[in-house]
JSON list of C-alpha atoms in Angstrom, two decimals:
[
{"chain": "H", "resi": 12, "resn": "MET", "atom": "CA", "xyz": [-107.00, -3.05, -46.23]},
{"chain": "H", "resi": 13, "resn": "ARG", "atom": "CA", "xyz": [-107.16, -4.46, -42.70]},
{"chain": "H", "resi": 14, "resn": "HIS", "atom": "CA", "xyz": [-106.26, -8.15, -42.50]},
{"chain": "H", "resi": 15, "resn": "GLU", "atom": "CA", "xyz": [-109.01, -10.45, -41.11]},
{"chain": "H", "resi": 16, "resn": "SER", "atom": "CA", "xyz": [-107.65, -11.55, -37.82]},
{"chain": "H", "resi": 17, "resn": "PRO", "atom": "CA", "xyz": [-108.22, -15.30, -36.62]},
{"chain": "H", "resi": 18, "resn": "LEU", "atom": "CA", "xyz": [-111.09, -15.85, -34.18]},
{"chain": "H", "resi": 19, "resn": "SER", "atom": "CA", "xyz": [-108.70, -16.85, -31.39]},
{"chain": "H", "resi": 20, "resn": "LEU", "atom": "CA", "xyz": [-105.74, -14.57, -30.71]},
{"chain": "H", "resi": 21, "resn": "PRO", "atom": "CA", "xyz": [-102.86, -14.70, -28.28]},
{"chain": "H", "resi": 22, "resn": "ARG", "atom": "CA", "xyz": [-102.38, -12.03, -26.03]},
{"chain": "H", "resi": 23, "resn": "HIS", "atom": "CA", "xyz": [-98.87, -12.32, -25.84]},
{"chain": "H", "resi": 24, "resn": "VAL", "atom": "CA", "xyz": [-96.58, -13.67, -28.83]},
{"chain": "H", "resi": 25, "resn": "ALA", "atom": "CA", "xyz": [-92.89, -14.32, -28.23]},
{"chain": "H", "resi": 26, "resn": "ILE", "atom": "CA", "xyz": [-90.29, -14.73, -31.31]},
{"chain": "H", "resi": 27, "resn": "ILE", "atom": "CA", "xyz": [-87.19, -16.27, -31.54]},
{"chain": "H", "resi": 28, "resn": "MET", "atom": "CA", "xyz": [-85.85, -14.36, -34.43]},
{"chain": "H", "resi": 29, "resn": "ASP", "atom": "CA", "xyz": [-83.44, -17.16, -36.34]},
{"chain": "H", "resi": 30, "resn": "GLY", "atom": "CA", "xyz": [-81.81, -17.33, -39.52]},
{"chain": "H", "resi": 31, "resn": "ASN", "atom": "CA", "xyz": [-80.47, -13.93, -40.41]},
{"chain": "H", "resi": 32, "resn": "GLY", "atom": "CA", "xyz": [-76.90, -15.59, -41.03]},
{"chain": "H", "resi": 33, "resn": "ARG", "atom": "CA", "xyz": [-78.24, -18.24, -43.33]},
{"chain": "H", "resi": 34, "resn": "TRP", "atom": "CA", "xyz": [-80.44, -15.72, -45.19]},
{"chain": "H", "resi": 35, "resn": "ALA", "atom": "CA", "xyz": [-77.24, -13.72, -45.95]},
{"chain": "H", "resi": 36, "resn": "ARG", "atom": "CA", "xyz": [-75.05, -16.54, -46.84]},
{"chain": "H", "resi": 37, "resn": "ALA", "atom": "CA", "xyz": [-77.76, -17.85, -49.34]},
{"chain": "H", "resi": 38, "resn": "ARG", "atom": "CA", "xyz": [-77.24, -14.51, -51.05]},
{"chain": "H", "resi": 39, "resn": "GLY", "atom": "CA", "xyz": [-73.61, -14.26, -51.02]},
{"chain": "H", "resi": 40, "resn": "LEU", "atom": "CA", "xyz": [-73.80, -11.63, -48.45]},
{"chain": "H", "resi": 41, "resn": "PRO", "atom": "CA", "xyz": [-72.10, -10.99, -45.28]},
{"chain": "H", "resi": 42, "resn": "ARG", "atom": "CA", "xyz": [-73.81, -11.93, -42.05]},
{"chain": "H", "resi": 43, "resn": "THR", "atom": "CA", "xyz": [-74.32, -8.25, -41.10]},
{"chain": "H", "resi": 44, "resn": "ALA", "atom": "CA", "xyz": [-76.56, -7.90, -44.22]},
{"chain": "H", "resi": 45, "resn": "GLY", "atom": "CA", "xyz": [-78.82, -10.72, -42.66]},
{"chain": "H", "resi": 46, "resn": "HIS", "atom": "CA", "xyz": [-79.12, -8.85, -39.31]},
{"chain": "H", "resi": 47, "resn": "ARG", "atom": "CA", "xyz": [-79.81, -5.67, -40.94]},
{"chain": "H", "resi": 48, "resn": "ALA", "atom": "CA", "xyz": [-82.49, -7.18, -43.09]},
{"chain": "H", "resi": 49, "resn": "GLY", "atom": "CA", "xyz": [-83.75, -8.63, -39.86]},
{"chain": "H", "resi": 50, "resn": "VAL", "atom": "CA", "xyz": [-84.10, -5.25, -38.39]},
{"chain": "H", "resi": 51, "resn": "GLU", "atom": "CA", "xyz": [-86.68, -4.35, -41.01]},
{"chain": "H", "resi": 52, "resn": "ARG", "atom": "CA", "xyz": [-88.63, -7.43, -40.07]},
{"chain": "H", "resi": 53, "resn": "VAL", "atom": "CA", "xyz": [-88.79, -6.19, -36.57]},
{"chain": "H", "resi": 54, "resn": "ARG", "atom": "CA", "xyz": [-90.71, -3.10, -37.48]},
{"chain": "H", "resi": 55, "resn": "GLU", "atom": "CA", "xyz": [-93.01, -5.01, -39.44]},
{"chain": "H", "resi": 56, "resn": "ALA", "atom": "CA", "xyz": [-93.74, -7.43, -36.55]},
{"chain": "H", "resi": 57, "resn": "VAL", "atom": "CA", "xyz": [-94.55, -4.60, -34.26]},
{"chain": "H", "resi": 58, "resn": "ARG", "atom": "CA", "xyz": [-97.02, -3.05, -36.87]},
{"chain": "H", "resi": 59, "resn": "THR", "atom": "CA", "xyz": [-98.63, -6.53, -37.48]},
{"chain": "H", "resi": 60, "resn": "ALA", "atom": "CA", "xyz": [-98.93, -7.04, -33.71]},
{"chain": "H", "resi": 61, "resn": "ALA", "atom": "CA", "xyz": [-100.72, -3.79, -33.29]},
{"chain": "H", "resi": 62, "resn": "GLU", "atom": "CA", "xyz": [-102.79, -4.41, -36.20]},
{"chain": "H", "resi": 63, "resn": "ALA", "atom": "CA", "xyz": [-104.00, -7.82, -34.74]},
{"chain": "H", "resi": 64, "resn": "ASN", "atom": "CA", "xyz": [-104.58, -6.30, -31.33]},
{"chain": "H", "resi": 65, "resn": "ILE", "atom": "CA", "xyz": [-101.85, -8.36, -29.74]},
{"chain": "H", "resi": 66, "resn": "GLY", "atom": "CA", "xyz": [-101.16, -6.76, -26.33]},
{"chain": "H", "resi": 67, "resn": "TYR", "atom": "CA", "xyz": [-97.45, -8.00, -25.90]},
{"chain": "H", "resi": 68, "resn": "LEU", "atom": "CA", "xyz": [-94.66, -8.87, -28.16]},
{"chain": "H", "resi": 69, "resn": "THR", "atom": "CA", "xyz": [-91.37, -10.31, -27.09]},
{"chain": "H", "resi": 70, "resn": "LEU", "atom": "CA", "xyz": [-88.43, -10.57, -29.36]},
{"chain": "H", "resi": 71, "resn": "PHE", "atom": "CA", "xyz": [-85.36, -12.45, -28.61]},
{"chain": "H", "resi": 72, "resn": "ALA", "atom": "CA", "xyz": [-82.84, -9.90, -29.82]},
{"chain": "H", "resi": 73, "resn": "PHE", "atom": "CA", "xyz": [-79.46, -10.89, -28.42]},
{"chain": "H", "resi": 74, "resn": "SER", "atom": "CA", "xyz": [-78.85, -13.87, -26.12]},
{"chain": "H", "resi": 75, "resn": "SER", "atom": "CA", "xyz": [-76.19, -14.14, -23.21]},
{"chain": "H", "resi": 76, "resn": "GLU", "atom": "CA", "xyz": [-74.44, -16.79, -25.39]},
{"chain": "H", "resi": 77, "resn": "ASN", "atom": "CA", "xyz": [-74.13, -14.63, -28.53]},
{"chain": "H", "resi": 78, "resn": "TRP", "atom": "CA", "xyz": [-71.23, -12.92, -26.86]},
{"chain": "H", "resi": 79, "resn": "ASN", "atom": "CA", "xyz": [-69.31, -16.19, -28.08]},
{"chain": "H", "resi": 80, "resn": "ARG", "atom": "CA", "xyz": [-69.74, -15.09, -31.56]},
{"chain": "H", "resi": 81, "resn": "PRO", "atom": "CA", "xyz": [-66.82, -13.54, -33.68]},
{"chain": "H", "resi": 82, "resn": "GLN", "atom": "CA", "xyz": [-66.00, -10.18, -32.09]},
{"chain": "H", "resi": 83, "resn": "GLU", "atom": "CA", "xyz": [-66.48, -8.33, -35.53]},
{"chain": "H", "resi": 84, "resn": "GLU", "atom": "CA", "xyz": [-70.13, -9.96, -35.63]},
{"chain": "H", "resi": 85, "resn": "VAL", "atom": "CA", "xyz": [-70.72, -8.76, -32.00]},
{"chain": "H", "resi": 86, "resn": "SER", "atom": "CA", "xyz": [-69.55, -5.39, -32.69]},
{"chain": "H", "resi": 87, "resn": "ASP", "atom": "CA", "xyz": [-71.76, -5.21, -35.94]},
{"chain": "H", "resi": 88, "resn": "LEU", "atom": "CA", "xyz": [-74.86, -6.41, -33.88]},
{"chain": "H", "resi": 89, "resn": "MET", "atom": "CA", "xyz": [-74.28, -3.51, -31.16]},
{"chain": "H", "resi": 90, "resn": "GLY", "atom": "CA", "xyz": [-74.00, -1.16, -33.91]},
{"chain": "H", "resi": 91, "resn": "ILE", "atom": "CA", "xyz": [-77.27, -2.35, -35.49]},
{"chain": "H", "resi": 92, "resn": "LEU", "atom": "CA", "xyz": [-79.11, -2.11, -32.11]},
{"chain": "H", "resi": 93, "resn": "ARG", "atom": "CA", "xyz": [-77.70, 1.56, -31.50]},
{"chain": "H", "resi": 94, "resn": "PHE", "atom": "CA", "xyz": [-78.90, 2.42, -34.93]},
{"chain": "H", "resi": 95, "resn": "PHE", "atom": "CA", "xyz": [-82.33, 0.80, -34.46]},
{"chain": "H", "resi": 96, "resn": "ILE", "atom": "CA", "xyz": [-83.15, 2.61, -31.18]},
{"chain": "H", "resi": 97, "resn": "ARG", "atom": "CA", "xyz": [-81.75, 5.95, -32.48]},
{"chain": "H", "resi": 98, "resn": "ARG", "atom": "CA", "xyz": [-83.70, 5.85, -35.55]},
{"chain": "H", "resi": 99, "resn": "ASP", "atom": "CA", "xyz": [-86.80, 4.10, -34.48]},
{"chain": "H", "resi": 100, "resn": "LEU", "atom": "CA", "xyz": [-87.45, 5.17, -31.00]},
{"chain": "H", "resi": 101, "resn": "ALA", "atom": "CA", "xyz": [-89.34, 8.25, -31.94]},
{"chain": "H", "resi": 102, "resn": "ASP", "atom": "CA", "xyz": [-91.54, 6.43, -34.33]},
{"chain": "H", "resi": 103, "resn": "LEU", "atom": "CA", "xyz": [-92.34, 3.76, -31.85]},
{"chain": "H", "resi": 104, "resn": "HIS", "atom": "CA", "xyz": [-93.25, 6.25, -29.39]},
{"chain": "H", "resi": 105, "resn": "ARG", "atom": "CA", "xyz": [-95.45, 8.00, -31.85]},
{"chain": "H", "resi": 106, "resn": "GLU", "atom": "CA", "xyz": [-97.24, 4.91, -32.60]},
{"chain": "H", "resi": 107, "resn": "ASN", "atom": "CA", "xyz": [-97.94, 4.42, -28.81]},
{"chain": "H", "resi": 108, "resn": "VAL", "atom": "CA", "xyz": [-95.53, 1.45, -28.31]},
{"chain": "H", "resi": 109, "resn": "CYS", "atom": "CA", "xyz": [-94.35, 0.79, -24.76]},
{"chain": "H", "resi": 110, "resn": "ILE", "atom": "CA", "xyz": [-90.81, -0.80, -24.79]},
{"chain": "H", "resi": 111, "resn": "LYS", "atom": "CA", "xyz": [-89.48, -2.94, -21.94]},
{"chain": "H", "resi": 112, "resn": "VAL", "atom": "CA", "xyz": [-86.23, -4.60, -21.96]},
{"chain": "H", "resi": 113, "resn": "ILE", "atom": "CA", "xyz": [-85.19, -7.84, -20.12]},
{"chain": "H", "resi": 114, "resn": "GLY", "atom": "CA", "xyz": [-81.98, -9.55, -19.56]},
{"chain": "H", "resi": 115, "resn": "CYS", "atom": "CA", "xyz": [-78.79, -8.70, -17.57]},
{"chain": "H", "resi": 116, "resn": "ARG", "atom": "CA", "xyz": [-77.66, -5.09, -18.24]},
{"chain": "H", "resi": 117, "resn": "ASP", "atom": "CA", "xyz": [-74.59, -5.27, -15.96]},
{"chain": "H", "resi": 118, "resn": "THR", "atom": "CA", "xyz": [-72.03, -6.15, -18.56]},
{"chain": "H", "resi": 119, "resn": "VAL", "atom": "CA", "xyz": [-73.38, -4.09, -21.39]},
{"chain": "H", "resi": 120, "resn": "GLN", "atom": "CA", "xyz": [-71.58, -1.12, -22.69]},
{"chain": "H", "resi": 121, "resn": "PRO", "atom": "CA", "xyz": [-72.53, 1.95, -20.88]},
{"chain": "H", "resi": 122, "resn": "ASP", "atom": "CA", "xyz": [-73.95, 3.98, -24.03]},
{"chain": "H", "resi": 123, "resn": "ILE", "atom": "CA", "xyz": [-76.10, 0.87, -24.97]},
{"chain": "H", "resi": 124, "resn": "ARG", "atom": "CA", "xyz": [-77.60, 0.66, -21.43]},
{"chain": "H", "resi": 125, "resn": "ALA", "atom": "CA", "xyz": [-78.11, 4.36, -21.76]},
{"chain": "H", "resi": 126, "resn": "LEU", "atom": "CA", "xyz": [-80.07, 3.96, -24.95]},
{"chain": "H", "resi": 127, "resn": "LEU", "atom": "CA", "xyz": [-82.17, 1.03, -23.54]},
{"chain": "H", "resi": 128, "resn": "ASP", "atom": "CA", "xyz": [-82.87, 2.96, -20.37]},
{"chain": "H", "resi": 129, "resn": "GLU", "atom": "CA", "xyz": [-83.96, 5.80, -22.54]},
{"chain": "H", "resi": 130, "resn": "ALA", "atom": "CA", "xyz": [-86.20, 3.68, -24.71]},
{"chain": "H", "resi": 131, "resn": "GLU", "atom": "CA", "xyz": [-88.03, 2.45, -21.72]},
{"chain": "H", "resi": 132, "resn": "GLU", "atom": "CA", "xyz": [-88.21, 5.93, -19.88]},
{"chain": "H", "resi": 133, "resn": "ARG", "atom": "CA", "xyz": [-89.59, 7.66, -22.99]},
{"chain": "H", "resi": 134, "resn": "THR", "atom": "CA", "xyz": [-92.36, 5.05, -23.83]},
{"chain": "H", "resi": 135, "resn": "ARG", "atom": "CA", "xyz": [-93.22, 4.01, -20.16]},
{"chain": "H", "resi": 136, "resn": "ASN", "atom": "CA", "xyz": [-96.71, 5.51, -20.22]},
{"chain": "H", "resi": 137, "resn": "ASN", "atom": "CA", "xyz": [-97.91, 4.28, -23.83]},
{"chain": "H", "resi": 138, "resn": "THR", "atom": "CA", "xyz": [-100.81, 2.03, -23.94]},
{"chain": "H", "resi": 139, "resn": "GLY", "atom": "CA", "xyz": [-100.31, 0.13, -27.22]},
{"chain": "H", "resi": 140, "resn": "VAL", "atom": "CA", "xyz": [-98.33, -2.98, -27.93]},
{"chain": "H", "resi": 141, "resn": "THR", "atom": "CA", "xyz": [-95.90, -3.71, -25.10]},
{"chain": "H", "resi": 142, "resn": "LEU", "atom": "CA", "xyz": [-92.55, -4.48, -27.01]},
{"chain": "H", "resi": 143, "resn": "ILE", "atom": "CA", "xyz": [-90.35, -6.39, -24.97]},
{"chain": "H", "resi": 144, "resn": "ILE", "atom": "CA", "xyz": [-86.75, -6.78, -26.13]},
{"chain": "H", "resi": 145, "resn": "ALA", "atom": "CA", "xyz": [-84.75, -9.78, -24.78]},
{"chain": "H", "resi": 146, "resn": "PHE", "atom": "CA", "xyz": [-81.27, -8.42, -24.75]},
{"chain": "H", "resi": 147, "resn": "ASN", "atom": "CA", "xyz": [-78.15, -10.04, -23.36]},
{"chain": "H", "resi": 148, "resn": "TYR", "atom": "CA", "xyz": [-80.79, -12.51, -22.09]},
{"chain": "H", "resi": 149, "resn": "GLY", "atom": "CA", "xyz": [-80.73, -16.11, -21.13]},
{"chain": "H", "resi": 150, "resn": "ALA", "atom": "CA", "xyz": [-83.47, -17.88, -19.13]},
{"chain": "H", "resi": 151, "resn": "ARG", "atom": "CA", "xyz": [-81.08, -20.00, -17.07]},
{"chain": "H", "resi": 152, "resn": "ASN", "atom": "CA", "xyz": [-79.26, -16.61, -16.07]},
{"chain": "H", "resi": 153, "resn": "GLU", "atom": "CA", "xyz": [-82.64, -15.04, -15.34]},
{"chain": "H", "resi": 154, "resn": "LEU", "atom": "CA", "xyz": [-83.64, -17.87, -13.10]},
{"chain": "H", "resi": 155, "resn": "THR", "atom": "CA", "xyz": [-80.36, -17.71, -11.25]},
{"chain": "H", "resi": 156, "resn": "ARG", "atom": "CA", "xyz": [-80.64, -14.10, -10.59]},
{"chain": "H", "resi": 157, "resn": "ALA", "atom": "CA", "xyz": [-84.23, -14.61, -9.39]},
{"chain": "H", "resi": 158, "resn": "VAL", "atom": "CA", "xyz": [-83.21, -17.49, -7.12]},
{"chain": "H", "resi": 159, "resn": "ARG", "atom": "CA", "xyz": [-80.16, -15.43, -5.82]},
{"chain": "H", "resi": 160, "resn": "SER", "atom": "CA", "xyz": [-82.61, -12.44, -4.93]},
{"chain": "H", "resi": 161, "resn": "ILE", "atom": "CA", "xyz": [-84.97, -14.66, -3.26]},
{"chain": "H", "resi": 162, "resn": "ALA", "atom": "CA", "xyz": [-82.31, -16.12, -1.19]},
{"chain": "H", "resi": 163, "resn": "GLU", "atom": "CA", "xyz": [-81.20, -12.63, -0.20]},
{"chain": "H", "resi": 164, "resn": "ALA", "atom": "CA", "xyz": [-84.74, -11.74, 0.80]},
{"chain": "H", "resi": 165, "resn": "VAL", "atom": "CA", "xyz": [-84.97, -14.85, 2.97]},
{"chain": "H", "resi": 166, "resn": "ARG", "atom": "CA", "xyz": [-81.79, -14.31, 4.62]},
{"chain": "H", "resi": 167, "resn": "SER", "atom": "CA", "xyz": [-82.50, -10.76, 5.41]},
{"chain": "H", "resi": 168, "resn": "GLY", "atom": "CA", "xyz": [-86.01, -11.98, 7.01]},
{"chain": "H", "resi": 169, "resn": "ARG", "atom": "CA", "xyz": [-88.10, -10.35, 4.27]},
{"chain": "H", "resi": 170, "resn": "ILE", "atom": "CA", "xyz": [-89.50, -13.67, 3.10]},
{"chain": "H", "resi": 171, "resn": "ASP", "atom": "CA", "xyz": [-90.47, -16.70, 5.12]},
{"chain": "H", "resi": 172, "resn": "PRO", "atom": "CA", "xyz": [-88.90, -19.79, 3.25]},
{"chain": "H", "resi": 173, "resn": "ALA", "atom": "CA", "xyz": [-91.97, -21.84, 3.82]},
{"chain": "H", "resi": 174, "resn": "HIS", "atom": "CA", "xyz": [-93.87, -19.23, 1.80]},
{"chain": "H", "resi": 175, "resn": "VAL", "atom": "CA", "xyz": [-91.92, -19.32, -1.24]},
{"chain": "H", "resi": 176, "resn": "SER", "atom": "CA", "xyz": [-94.05, -20.46, -4.02]},
{"chain": "H", "resi": 177, "resn": "GLU", "atom": "CA", "xyz": [-94.25, -20.37, -7.90]},
{"chain": "H", "resi": 178, "resn": "ALA", "atom": "CA", "xyz": [-95.98, -16.98, -7.62]},
{"chain": "H", "resi": 179, "resn": "THR", "atom": "CA", "xyz": [-92.85, -15.69, -5.54]},
{"chain": "H", "resi": 180, "resn": "LEU", "atom": "CA", "xyz": [-90.55, -16.53, -8.35]},
{"chain": "H", "resi": 181, "resn": "SER", "atom": "CA", "xyz": [-92.74, -14.94, -10.82]},
{"chain": "H", "resi": 182, "resn": "THR", "atom": "CA", "xyz": [-92.29, -11.73, -9.16]},
{"chain": "H", "resi": 183, "resn": "TYR", "atom": "CA", "xyz": [-88.58, -11.87, -9.31]},
{"chain": "H", "resi": 184, "resn": "ILE", "atom": "CA", "xyz": [-87.85, -12.77, -12.93]},
{"chain": "H", "resi": 185, "resn": "ASP", "atom": "CA", "xyz": [-87.46, -10.36, -15.66]},
{"chain": "H", "resi": 186, "resn": "THR", "atom": "CA", "xyz": [-90.92, -10.34, -16.97]},
{"chain": "H", "resi": 187, "resn": "THR", "atom": "CA", "xyz": [-92.88, -9.71, -13.73]},
{"chain": "H", "resi": 188, "resn": "GLY", "atom": "CA", "xyz": [-96.05, -8.06, -14.41]},
{"chain": "H", "resi": 189, "resn": "ILE", "atom": "CA", "xyz": [-96.14, -9.24, -17.98]},
{"chain": "H", "resi": 190, "resn": "PRO", "atom": "CA", "xyz": [-98.36, -12.20, -18.88]},
{"chain": "H", "resi": 191, "resn": "ASP", "atom": "CA", "xyz": [-96.76, -15.40, -19.97]},
{"chain": "H", "resi": 192, "resn": "PRO", "atom": "CA", "xyz": [-96.62, -15.71, -23.85]},
{"chain": "H", "resi": 193, "resn": "ASP", "atom": "CA", "xyz": [-99.41, -17.80, -25.22]},
{"chain": "H", "resi": 194, "resn": "LEU", "atom": "CA", "xyz": [-97.45, -18.44, -28.47]},
{"chain": "H", "resi": 195, "resn": "VAL", "atom": "CA", "xyz": [-93.85, -18.81, -29.15]},
{"chain": "H", "resi": 196, "resn": "ILE", "atom": "CA", "xyz": [-92.68, -18.60, -32.70]},
{"chain": "H", "resi": 197, "resn": "ARG", "atom": "CA", "xyz": [-89.15, -19.77, -34.04]},
{"chain": "H", "resi": 198, "resn": "THR", "atom": "CA", "xyz": [-88.36, -19.02, -37.61]},
{"chain": "H", "resi": 199, "resn": "SER", "atom": "CA", "xyz": [-85.78, -20.81, -39.75]},
{"chain": "H", "resi": 200, "resn": "GLY", "atom": "CA", "xyz": [-87.22, -24.43, -39.26]},
{"chain": "H", "resi": 201, "resn": "GLU", "atom": "CA", "xyz": [-85.28, -25.15, -35.98]},
{"chain": "H", "resi": 202, "resn": "GLN", "atom": "CA", "xyz": [-87.14, -26.46, -33.11]},
{"chain": "H", "resi": 203, "resn": "ARG", "atom": "CA", "xyz": [-85.82, -25.70, -30.04]},
{"chain": "H", "resi": 204, "resn": "LEU", "atom": "CA", "xyz": [-86.11, -22.95, -27.23]},
{"chain": "H", "resi": 205, "resn": "SER", "atom": "CA", "xyz": [-82.42, -22.00, -26.96]},
{"chain": "H", "resi": 206, "resn": "ASN", "atom": "CA", "xyz": [-82.61, -20.82, -23.37]},
{"chain": "H", "resi": 207, "resn": "PHE", "atom": "CA", "xyz": [-85.51, -18.44, -24.11]},
{"chain": "H", "resi": 208, "resn": "LEU", "atom": "CA", "xyz": [-88.38, -18.01, -21.58]},
{"chain": "H", "resi": 209, "resn": "LEU", "atom": "CA", "xyz": [-87.96, -21.40, -19.88]},
{"chain": "H", "resi": 210, "resn": "TRP", "atom": "CA", "xyz": [-90.17, -20.45, -16.89]},
{"chain": "H", "resi": 211, "resn": "GLN", "atom": "CA", "xyz": [-92.70, -18.35, -18.92]},
{"chain": "H", "resi": 212, "resn": "ALA", "atom": "CA", "xyz": [-93.25, -20.82, -21.76]},
{"chain": "H", "resi": 213, "resn": "ALA", "atom": "CA", "xyz": [-94.40, -23.59, -19.74]},
{"chain": "H", "resi": 214, "resn": "TYR", "atom": "CA", "xyz": [-97.91, -23.77, -21.35]},
{"chain": "H", "resi": 215, "resn": "SER", "atom": "CA", "xyz": [-97.15, -21.67, -24.70]},
{"chain": "H", "resi": 216, "resn": "GLU", "atom": "CA", "xyz": [-98.04, -23.04, -27.77]},
{"chain": "H", "resi": 217, "resn": "PHE", "atom": "CA", "xyz": [-95.23, -23.35, -30.35]},
{"chain": "H", "resi": 218, "resn": "VAL", "atom": "CA", "xyz": [-95.14, -22.80, -34.05]},
{"chain": "H", "resi": 219, "resn": "PHE", "atom": "CA", "xyz": [-92.03, -23.53, -35.90]},
{"chain": "H", "resi": 220, "resn": "MET", "atom": "CA", "xyz": [-91.86, -21.50, -39.14]},
{"chain": "H", "resi": 221, "resn": "PRO", "atom": "CA", "xyz": [-89.63, -22.65, -42.09]},
{"chain": "H", "resi": 222, "resn": "CYS", "atom": "CA", "xyz": [-88.88, -19.19, -43.38]},
{"chain": "H", "resi": 223, "resn": "LEU", "atom": "CA", "xyz": [-85.70, -17.41, -42.34]},
{"chain": "H", "resi": 224, "resn": "TRP", "atom": "CA", "xyz": [-86.33, -14.40, -39.96]},
{"chain": "H", "resi": 225, "resn": "PRO", "atom": "CA", "xyz": [-85.62, -11.68, -42.97]},
{"chain": "H", "resi": 226, "resn": "ASP", "atom": "CA", "xyz": [-88.46, -13.47, -44.89]},
{"chain": "H", "resi": 227, "resn": "PHE", "atom": "CA", "xyz": [-91.04, -13.53, -41.88]},
{"chain": "H", "resi": 228, "resn": "ASP", "atom": "CA", "xyz": [-93.51, -11.06, -43.25]},
{"chain": "H", "resi": 229, "resn": "ARG", "atom": "CA", "xyz": [-96.70, -9.89, -42.22]},
{"chain": "H", "resi": 230, "resn": "LYS", "atom": "CA", "xyz": [-98.49, -12.76, -44.06]},
{"chain": "H", "resi": 231, "resn": "ALA", "atom": "CA", "xyz": [-96.28, -15.41, -42.14]},
{"chain": "H", "resi": 232, "resn": "PHE", "atom": "CA", "xyz": [-97.04, -13.73, -38.93]},
{"chain": "H", "resi": 233, "resn": "TYR", "atom": "CA", "xyz": [-100.82, -14.00, -39.74]},
{"chain": "H", "resi": 234, "resn": "GLU", "atom": "CA", "xyz": [-100.07, -17.76, -40.79]},
{"chain": "H", "resi": 235, "resn": "ALA", "atom": "CA", "xyz": [-98.60, -18.58, -37.31]},
{"chain": "H", "resi": 236, "resn": "LEU", "atom": "CA", "xyz": [-101.72, -16.68, -35.59]},
{"chain": "H", "resi": 237, "resn": "ALA", "atom": "CA", "xyz": [-103.99, -18.89, -37.71]},
{"chain": "H", "resi": 238, "resn": "GLU", "atom": "CA", "xyz": [-102.11, -21.95, -36.71]},
{"chain": "H", "resi": 239, "resn": "TYR", "atom": "CA", "xyz": [-102.62, -20.90, -33.06]},
{"chain": "H", "resi": 240, "resn": "SER", "atom": "CA", "xyz": [-106.14, -20.20, -33.27]},
{"chain": "H", "resi": 241, "resn": "ARG", "atom": "CA", "xyz": [-106.66, -23.87, -34.09]},
{"chain": "H", "resi": 242, "resn": "ARG", "atom": "CA", "xyz": [-104.89, -25.06, -30.99]},
{"chain": "H", "resi": 243, "resn": "ASP", "atom": "CA", "xyz": [-106.81, -26.64, -28.03]},
{"chain": "H", "resi": 244, "resn": "ARG", "atom": "CA", "xyz": [-105.35, -25.32, -24.92]},
{"chain": "H", "resi": 245, "resn": "ARG", "atom": "CA", "xyz": [-106.13, -27.29, -21.75]},
{"chain": "H", "resi": 246, "resn": "PHE", "atom": "CA", "xyz": [-103.18, -26.33, -19.59]},
{"chain": "H", "resi": 247, "resn": "GLY", "atom": "CA", "xyz": [-102.99, -29.92, -18.47]},
{"chain": "H", "resi": 248, "resn": "ALA", "atom": "CA", "xyz": [-106.51, -30.53, -17.77]},
{"chain": "H", "resi": 249, "resn": "VAL", "atom": "CA", "xyz": [-108.92, -33.12, -19.48]},
{"chain": "H", "resi": 250, "resn": "GLU", "atom": "CA", "xyz": [-111.05, -32.07, -22.38]},
{"chain": "H", "resi": 251, "resn": "ALA", "atom": "CA", "xyz": [-114.64, -32.03, -21.06]},
{"chain": "H", "resi": 252, "resn": "PRO", "atom": "CA", "xyz": [-116.68, -34.98, -22.44]},
{"chain": "H", "resi": 253, "resn": "GLU", "atom": "CA", "xyz": [-119.42, -34.07, -24.85]},
{"chain": "H", "resi": 254, "resn": "ILE", "atom": "CA", "xyz": [-123.11, -34.72, -23.41]},
{"chain": "H", "resi": 255, "resn": "ALA", "atom": "CA", "xyz": [-125.23, -36.64, -25.64]},
{"chain": "H", "resi": 256, "resn": "VAL", "atom": "CA", "xyz": [-128.38, -34.89, -26.31]},
{"chain": "H", "resi": 257, "resn": "GLY", "atom": "CA", "xyz": [-131.32, -36.59, -24.39]},
{"chain": "H", "resi": 258, "resn": "SER", "atom": "CA", "xyz": [-129.01, -38.29, -22.01]}
]
C-alpha cells in the first residue's frame, strides 16, 4: 500500500548518514557490520524517495576527512562501496535512477574511479530519482576547487572579474545544474553539517533524527518529510501580514 505523502514535499533531500559505528558497537559488532547495515538503508532511502516523488536525493557516503580513520576501516569502506556498485547498479538502472557523484576523484583508487564513472555513464539518461553520491567530498575542498577554477578563468580572460557573482560560483561547484537541497537530514542525534554542502544548504531546512543510520527506515524518512512540511520557508523575507476582513 502506498504511503500517504505529506502535502508539502521537498524537491531535493540531502542526508548525512551518521551512526553506523555506534550502531555496531551497541551490538558488540565490528564497525564494518554497521557500515554494511547502513548500505541496506541506502537502498531503502532511494526507494522511499522514489515513492514520495522526491526528485533529488544526496547521500554523504564518504567525506574527505574519512581518510583519517584507521586504515583497516577505510579499506573495509572501499570494499563495501565496490560491492554496492557492482551488486546494485543494475537494479538502480532498472528502477530509472540517475546517479551522479560529487567530490574529488583525483586521489581515489583507479578501480573505484572507474566504477563511479560507469555508474554515472550507465544511468545518465534515466529520468527517475537523481541519486547524488557525495564521495571523497568536503564542502571546503569543493569551494576551494571552484574558486581556483574561476581564478584560472579570470587569468585566461574568459571571465571578467567584475562579473563574478553568486551565479558564477554556482556553475563551478560540484552540484552545478542540481537544485539546492530543501531539506538536510542528519541521523544519530548530532546537530552539525560536518563540512557538507556549505554553499548549497544556505536556505535548507534541517531535521536532526535521533535514530542511528542503520535504523533510519521508511517510517523515519516519512517522519522527517512530515516535519519539513510543517516548516514555514521565507528565504530571509518577512512573512506577509494577514489582512483583516473588511479593512
